[in-house]
Amino acid sequence: MKQYIEKNKERFFEELFSLLRIPSVSSSEANRPDMLRCAERLVQLLKEAGADEADVYPTEGHPVVFGQKIIDPSLPTVLVYGHYDVQPVDPIELWKSDPFEPEIRDGAIYARGANDDKGQLFMHIKAFEFMVSENRLRHNVKFILEGEEEIGSPSLAEWAEKNKELLAADIILVSDTTMISESVPSINCGMRGLSYVEVKVTGPNKDLHSGHYGGAVANPINVLCDMISSLIDKDGHITVKGFYDDVVELSAEDRAKLARAPFDIDEYKRFLDINEVKGEKGYTTLERTGIRPCLDVNGIWGGYTGEGAKTVLPSEAHAKISMRLVPDQDSRTITRLFEEHFKSIAPDYVKVEVVPHHGGDGFLIPISSKAYQAASKAMTEVYGIEPVPSRGGGSIPILADLQRILGIDPLLMGFGLERDTIHSPNESYLLKQLFAGMESIALFYQLF
């Protein structure tokens, strides 16, 4: 594979850049035509790579791309999952280059989607291309590439239910996660689920003069801040009643296994430019992001935020809140519990609304499986060190749905790094990780 990459890497860059230039922001209605354009480009790339068939399938939202190559129906089948939608680029002023005009700087590709997930799904297309061109493919391969992962995959589960036979496979192969470091590869054997809500607190029926009414009428922003601060106690414990009912406490033995993953707390703090970490009492930083749930405010607004001063007592205050969940926590149950709790703590002088957005459940996979062992051997050969099993703190909610619908486990061979700053300005992807990913995936096919 190394020689194939070296021979074709300039073409690879041109093809990947053609995807990265398409502003496929799924949350923006203005970018809807770009979503279809990106899906059609992926169909073209799959066919050029050797797929027997590939097409764009409409859904209630953005389209799904499905492609496949069937060598022999009796052989094992690998279903590759990825997503071609990307996060918004705001704040645009913090980007050092145009987010949709990819650049190679300091050994990395800089662009929105360079890692998440266009760069990582592109590795699969090229590894597949290599296997086909060298006549080494001994598995059936299917691709399902969606355009709604960044908004919670609202359409894919229904589409998958209707197309279960088309998607039938033995494993779901995914590259949409990070590894511990360049020198310490890892394979995620689990991810957290997600419940995402928006809350609205309303006080007076209109914005008021803060001099005429301040001190006499409740300020919704003040109230919202008080309510939010009560959601987590001094020990970092979430106060929503029933929130921890289904959280499984890991044994000391399992926690010791997870602790084998190398982690430098000082380097972690330096990277983030923080003086100290903070989280649930009694757990390490890696445990807090892997085996424990959390609650965070993702955005808060209300009143006047423009330039200069405006003495206003606002009518409304808003916040977006996400809750990362561990396996066995049901996202719909948690959303309901949060709504009940948040309304119960609202004082009489405001009205409260809770609007659920998207969510999904977490999952775990056994590291004893044939697929995991094949991935581990492949990455060991490429990196020269055995990958560490890890638990991911992020969420890909649709994977739990696909696991349930299709009855097969996902395998997360992610090659991103924390330095890639996905979802933030200046997203990037190291070229050596891009190429190592292609090599590892091609080896996986030979070892699985």
PDB file of N, CA and C in Angstrom, residues 267-329:
ATOM      1  N   GLU A 267       0.788  17.664  30.153  1.00  0.00           N
ATOM      2  CA  GLU A 267       0.748  17.952  28.717  1.00  0.00           C
ATOM      3  C   GLU A 267      -0.678  18.315  28.296  1.00  0.00           C
ATOM      4  N   TYR A 268      -1.638  17.617  28.853  1.00  0.00           N
ATOM      5  CA  TYR A 268      -3.061  17.876  28.580  1.00  0.00           C
ATOM      6  C   TYR A 268      -3.427  19.316  28.943  1.00  0.00           C
ATOM      7  N   LYS A 269      -2.987  19.755  30.107  1.00  0.00           N
ATOM      8  CA  LYS A 269      -3.286  21.121  30.557  1.00  0.00           C
ATOM      9  C   LYS A 269      -2.553  22.155  29.713  1.00  0.00           C
ATOM     10  N   ARG A 270      -1.324  21.842  29.339  1.00  0.00           N
ATOM     11  CA  ARG A 270      -0.578  22.775  28.480  1.00  0.00           C
ATOM     12  C   ARG A 270      -1.243  22.921  27.122  1.00  0.00           C
ATOM     13  N   PHE A 271      -1.698  21.813  26.568  1.00  0.00           N
ATOM     14  CA  PHE A 271      -2.339  21.825  25.260  1.00  0.00           C
ATOM     15  C   PHE A 271      -3.589  22.708  25.275  1.00  0.00           C
ATOM     16  N   LEU A 272      -4.328  22.663  26.378  1.00  0.00           N
ATOM     17  CA  LEU A 272      -5.571  23.428  26.499  1.00  0.00           C
ATOM     18  C   LEU A 272      -5.358  24.816  27.111  1.00  0.00           C
ATOM     19  N   ASP A 273      -4.141  25.074  27.587  1.00  0.00           N
ATOM     20  CA  ASP A 273      -3.813  26.343  28.236  1.00  0.00           C
ATOM     21  C   ASP A 273      -4.734  26.598  29.434  1.00  0.00           C
ATOM     22  N   ILE A 274      -4.843  25.581  30.291  1.00  0.00           N
ATOM     23  CA  ILE A 274      -5.624  25.709  31.521  1.00  0.00           C
ATOM     24  C   ILE A 274      -4.721  25.398  32.713  1.00  0.00           C
ATOM     25  N   ASN A 275      -5.064  25.955  33.859  1.00  0.00           N
ATOM     26  CA  ASN A 275      -4.263  25.737  35.062  1.00  0.00           C
ATOM     27  C   ASN A 275      -4.603  24.428  35.758  1.00  0.00           C
ATOM     28  N   GLU A 276      -5.880  24.013  35.641  1.00  0.00           N
ATOM     29  CA  GLU A 276      -6.295  22.803  36.340  1.00  0.00           C
ATOM     30  C   GLU A 276      -7.493  22.188  35.629  1.00  0.00           C
ATOM     31  N   VAL A 277      -7.667  20.886  35.800  1.00  0.00           N
ATOM     32  CA  VAL A 277      -8.829  20.199  35.248  1.00  0.00           C
ATOM     33  C   VAL A 277      -9.956  20.216  36.267  1.00  0.00           C
ATOM     34  N   LYS A 278     -11.174  19.918  35.810  1.00  0.00           N
ATOM     35  CA  LYS A 278     -12.329  19.916  36.701  1.00  0.00           C
ATOM     36  C   LYS A 278     -13.316  18.876  36.212  1.00  0.00           C
ATOM     37  N   GLY A 279     -13.920  18.147  37.134  1.00  0.00           N
ATOM     38  CA  GLY A 279     -14.897  17.145  36.755  1.00  0.00           C
ATOM     39  C   GLY A 279     -15.424  16.415  37.972  1.00  0.00           C
ATOM     40  N   GLU A 280     -16.102  15.318  37.707  1.00  0.00           N
ATOM     41  CA  GLU A 280     -16.752  14.563  38.774  1.00  0.00           C
ATOM     42  C   GLU A 280     -15.722  14.002  39.755  1.00  0.00           C
ATOM     43  N   LYS A 281     -15.980  14.231  41.041  1.00  0.00           N
ATOM     44  CA  LYS A 281     -15.068  13.790  42.095  1.00  0.00           C
ATOM     45  C   LYS A 281     -14.932  12.273  42.105  1.00  0.00           C
ATOM     46  N   GLY A 282     -13.688  11.817  42.283  1.00  0.00           N
ATOM     47  CA  GLY A 282     -13.445  10.388  42.402  1.00  0.00           C
ATOM     48  C   GLY A 282     -13.070   9.706  41.096  1.00  0.00           C
ATOM     49  N   TYR A 283     -12.952  10.479  40.018  1.00  0.00           N
ATOM     50  CA  TYR A 283     -12.637   9.893  38.722  1.00  0.00           C
ATOM     51  C   TYR A 283     -11.498  10.655  38.053  1.00  0.00           C
ATOM     52  N   THR A 284     -10.701   9.935  37.265  1.00  0.00           N
ATOM     53  CA  THR A 284      -9.605  10.566  36.544  1.00  0.00           C
ATOM     54  C   THR A 284     -10.151  11.297  35.320  1.00  0.00           C
ATOM     55  N   THR A 285      -9.293  12.073  34.693  1.00  0.00           N
ATOM     56  CA  THR A 285      -9.703  12.804  33.490  1.00  0.00           C
ATOM     57  C   THR A 285     -10.157  11.853  32.391  1.00  0.00           C
ATOM     58  N   LEU A 286      -9.417  10.785  32.141  1.00  0.00           N
ATOM     59  CA  LEU A 286      -9.817   9.825  31.111  1.00  0.00           C
ATOM     60  C   LEU A 286     -11.116   9.124  31.466  1.00  0.00           C
ATOM     61  N   GLU A 287     -11.328   8.837  32.741  1.00  0.00           N
ATOM     62  CA  GLU A 287     -12.587   8.209  33.155  1.00  0.00           C
ATOM     63  C   GLU A 287     -13.748   9.175  32.991  1.00  0.00           C
ATOM     64  N   ARG A 288     -13.512  10.440  33.282  1.00  0.00           N
ATOM     65  CA  ARG A 288     -14.580  11.441  33.151  1.00  0.00           C
ATOM     66  C   ARG A 288     -15.065  11.579  31.718  1.00  0.00           C
ATOM     67  N   THR A 289     -14.163  11.377  30.759  1.00  0.00           N
ATOM     68  CA  THR A 289     -14.548  11.519  29.357  1.00  0.00           C
ATOM     69  C   THR A 289     -14.877  10.196  28.686  1.00  0.00           C
ATOM     70  N   GLY A 290     -14.686   9.091  29.375  1.00  0.00           N
ATOM     71  CA  GLY A 290     -14.928   7.799  28.760  1.00  0.00           C
ATOM     72  C   GLY A 290     -16.020   6.971  29.398  1.00  0.00           C
ATOM     73  N   ILE A 291     -16.024   6.887  30.742  1.00  0.00           N
ATOM     74  CA  ILE A 291     -16.950   5.968  31.413  1.00  0.00           C
ATOM     75  C   ILE A 291     -17.994   6.680  32.255  1.00  0.00           C
ATOM     76  N   ARG A 292     -17.959   8.015  32.283  1.00  0.00           N
ATOM     77  CA  ARG A 292     -18.915   8.770  33.087  1.00  0.00           C
ATOM     78  C   ARG A 292     -19.719   9.723  32.202  1.00  0.00           C
ATOM     79  N   PRO A 293     -20.975   9.969  32.559  1.00  0.00           N
ATOM     80  CA  PRO A 293     -21.771  10.947  31.818  1.00  0.00           C
ATOM     81  C   PRO A 293     -21.415  12.369  32.250  1.00  0.00           C
ATOM     82  N   CYS A 294     -21.846  13.331  31.473  1.00  0.00           N
ATOM     83  CA  CYS A 294     -21.596  14.727  31.835  1.00  0.00           C
ATOM     84  C   CYS A 294     -22.702  15.613  31.278  1.00  0.00           C
ATOM     85  N   LEU A 295     -22.744  16.839  31.760  1.00  0.00           N
ATOM     86  CA  LEU A 295     -23.726  17.836  31.308  1.00  0.00           C
ATOM     87  C   LEU A 295     -22.996  19.153  31.074  1.00  0.00           C
ATOM     88  N   ASP A 296     -23.218  19.738  29.896  1.00  0.00           N
ATOM     89  CA  ASP A 296     -22.533  20.983  29.564  1.00  0.00           C
ATOM     90  C   ASP A 296     -23.461  21.950  28.847  1.00  0.00           C
ATOM     91  N   VAL A 297     -23.279  23.241  29.139  1.00  0.00           N
ATOM     92  CA  VAL A 297     -23.967  24.294  28.400  1.00  0.00           C
ATOM     93  C   VAL A 297     -23.137  24.587  27.157  1.00  0.00           C
ATOM     94  N   ASN A 298     -23.760  24.465  25.985  1.00  0.00           N
ATOM     95  CA  ASN A 298     -23.058  24.685  24.718  1.00  0.00           C
ATOM     96  C   ASN A 298     -23.226  26.095  24.177  1.00  0.00           C
ATOM     97  N   GLY A 299     -24.206  26.806  24.691  1.00  0.00           N
ATOM     98  CA  GLY A 299     -24.436  28.185  24.261  1.00  0.00           C
ATOM     99  C   GLY A 299     -25.476  28.815  25.150  1.00  0.00           C
ATOM    100  N   ILE A 300     -25.355  30.129  25.376  1.00  0.00           N
ATOM    101  CA  ILE A 300     -26.317  30.836  26.227  1.00  0.00           C
ATOM    102  C   ILE A 300     -26.450  32.263  25.717  1.00  0.00           C
ATOM    103  N   TRP A 301     -27.672  32.756  25.662  1.00  0.00           N
ATOM    104  CA  TRP A 301     -27.864  34.102  25.136  1.00  0.00           C
ATOM    105  C   TRP A 301     -29.184  34.714  25.639  1.00  0.00           C
ATOM    106  N   GLY A 302     -29.273  36.018  25.466  1.00  0.00           N
ATOM    107  CA  GLY A 302     -30.461  36.761  25.865  1.00  0.00           C
ATOM    108  C   GLY A 302     -30.113  38.229  26.020  1.00  0.00           C
ATOM    109  N   GLY A 303     -31.102  39.082  25.957  1.00  0.00           N
ATOM    110  CA  GLY A 303     -30.862  40.500  26.157  1.00  0.00           C
ATOM    111  C   GLY A 303     -30.068  41.128  25.039  1.00  0.00           C
ATOM    112  N   TYR A 304     -29.268  42.126  25.377  1.00  0.00           N
ATOM    113  CA  TYR A 304     -28.497  42.884  24.383  1.00  0.00           C
ATOM    114  C   TYR A 304     -27.036  42.453  24.400  1.00  0.00           C
ATOM    115  N   THR A 305     -26.517  42.066  23.236  1.00  0.00           N
ATOM    116  CA  THR A 305     -25.115  41.632  23.145  1.00  0.00           C
ATOM    117  C   THR A 305     -24.368  42.394  22.056  1.00  0.00           C
ATOM    118  N   GLY A 306     -24.961  43.472  21.557  1.00  0.00           N
ATOM    119  CA  GLY A 306     -24.314  44.253  20.517  1.00  0.00           C
ATOM    120  C   GLY A 306     -23.257  45.188  21.073  1.00  0.00           C
ATOM    121  N   GLU A 307     -22.722  46.018  20.192  1.00  0.00           N
ATOM    122  CA  GLU A 307     -21.676  46.946  20.581  1.00  0.00           C
ATOM    123  C   GLU A 307     -22.237  48.043  21.484  1.00  0.00           C
ATOM    124  N   GLY A 308     -21.429  48.466  22.442  1.00  0.00           N
ATOM    125  CA  GLY A 308     -21.857  49.534  23.339  1.00  0.00           C
ATOM    126  C   GLY A 308     -22.822  49.046  24.407  1.00  0.00           C
ATOM    127  N   ALA A 309     -23.512  49.983  25.042  1.00  0.00           N
ATOM    128  CA  ALA A 309     -24.396  49.658  26.168  1.00  0.00           C
ATOM    129  C   ALA A 309     -25.863  49.849  25.805  1.00  0.00           C
ATOM    130  N   LYS A 310     -26.688  48.995  26.375  1.00  0.00           N
ATOM    131  CA  LYS A 310     -28.140  49.152  26.278  1.00  0.00           C
ATOM    132  C   LYS A 310     -28.717  48.619  27.569  1.00  0.00           C
ATOM    133  N   THR A 311     -29.293  49.490  28.355  1.00  0.00           N
ATOM    134  CA  THR A 311     -29.780  49.097  29.688  1.00  0.00           C
ATOM    135  C   THR A 311     -31.137  48.434  29.561  1.00  0.00           C
ATOM    136  N   VAL A 312     -31.085  47.129  29.331  1.00  0.00           N
ATOM    137  CA  VAL A 312     -32.318  46.397  29.090  1.00  0.00           C
ATOM    138  C   VAL A 312     -32.449  45.238  30.070  1.00  0.00           C
ATOM    139  N   LEU A 313     -33.641  45.000  30.530  1.00  0.00           N
ATOM    140  CA  LEU A 313     -33.983  43.810  31.302  1.00  0.00           C
ATOM    141  C   LEU A 313     -34.725  42.905  30.317  1.00  0.00           C
ATOM    142  N   PRO A 314     -34.105  41.812  29.875  1.00  0.00           N
ATOM    143  CA  PRO A 314     -34.657  41.039  28.760  1.00  0.00           C
ATOM    144  C   PRO A 314     -35.919  40.260  29.114  1.00  0.00           C
ATOM    145  N   SER A 315     -36.714  40.049  28.091  1.00  0.00           N
ATOM    146  CA  SER A 315     -37.918  39.226  28.248  1.00  0.00           C
ATOM    147  C   SER A 315     -37.577  37.743  28.279  1.00  0.00           C
ATOM    148  N   GLU A 316     -36.518  37.348  27.546  1.00  0.00           N
ATOM    149  CA  GLU A 316     -36.215  35.928  27.398  1.00  0.00           C
ATOM    150  C   GLU A 316     -34.724  35.650  27.597  1.00  0.00           C
ATOM    151  N   ALA A 317     -34.435  34.416  27.971  1.00  0.00           N
ATOM    152  CA  ALA A 317     -33.063  33.913  28.019  1.00  0.00           C
ATOM    153  C   ALA A 317     -33.077  32.487  27.484  1.00  0.00           C
ATOM    154  N   HIS A 318     -32.014  32.097  26.775  1.00  0.00           N
ATOM    155  CA  HIS A 318     -31.965  30.798  26.112  1.00  0.00           C
ATOM    156  C   HIS A 318     -30.631  30.108  26.389  1.00  0.00           C
ATOM    157  N   ALA A 319     -30.649  28.800  26.314  1.00  0.00           N
ATOM    158  CA  ALA A 319     -29.405  28.029  26.421  1.00  0.00           C
ATOM    159  C   ALA A 319     -29.560  26.718  25.671  1.00  0.00           C
ATOM    160  N   LYS A 320     -28.436  26.229  25.151  1.00  0.00           N
ATOM    161  CA  LYS A 320     -28.376  24.901  24.552  1.00  0.00           C
ATOM    162  C   LYS A 320     -27.536  24.028  25.484  1.00  0.00           C
ATOM    163  N   ILE A 321     -28.049  22.860  25.790  1.00  0.00           N
ATOM    164  CA  ILE A 321     -27.422  21.989  26.787  1.00  0.00           C
ATOM    165  C   ILE A 321     -27.274  20.582  26.217  1.00  0.00           C
ATOM    166  N   SER A 322     -26.065  20.025  26.352  1.00  0.00           N
ATOM    167  CA  SER A 322     -25.845  18.645  25.913  1.00  0.00           C
ATOM    168  C   SER A 322     -25.492  17.776  27.106  1.00  0.00           C
ATOM    169  N   MET A 323     -25.964  16.549  27.064  1.00  0.00           N
ATOM    170  CA  MET A 323     -25.635  15.559  28.080  1.00  0.00           C
ATOM    171  C   MET A 323     -25.036  14.344  27.390  1.00  0.00           C
ATOM    172  N   ARG A 324     -23.779  14.042  27.699  1.00  0.00           N
ATOM    173  CA  ARG A 324     -23.124  12.852  27.160  1.00  0.00           C
ATOM    174  C   ARG A 324     -23.460  11.685  28.082  1.00  0.00           C
ATOM    175  N   LEU A 325     -23.858  10.587  27.486  1.00  0.00           N
ATOM    176  CA  LEU A 325     -24.379   9.454  28.248  1.00  0.00           C
ATOM    177  C   LEU A 325     -23.507   8.223  28.059  1.00  0.00           C
ATOM    178  N   VAL A 326     -23.499   7.356  29.054  1.00  0.00           N
ATOM    179  CA  VAL A 326     -22.742   6.109  28.955  1.00  0.00           C
ATOM    180  C   VAL A 326     -23.677   4.973  28.562  1.00  0.00           C
ATOM    181  N   PRO A 327     -23.123   3.857  28.053  1.00  0.00           N
ATOM    182  CA  PRO A 327     -23.974   2.732  27.674  1.00  0.00           C
ATOM    183  C   PRO A 327     -24.917   2.325  28.806  1.00  0.00           C
ATOM    184  N   ASP A 328     -26.129   1.933  28.424  1.00  0.00           N
ATOM    185  CA  ASP A 328     -27.250   1.556  29.297  1.00  0.00           C
ATOM    186  C   ASP A 328     -28.126   2.760  29.650  1.00  0.00           C
ATOM    187  N   GLN A 329     -27.624   3.983  29.486  1.00  0.00           N
ATOM    188  CA  GLN A 329     -28.487   5.146  29.640  1.00  0.00           C
ATOM    189  C   GLN A 329     -29.255   5.347  28.338  1.00  0.00           C
TER     190      GLN A 329
END
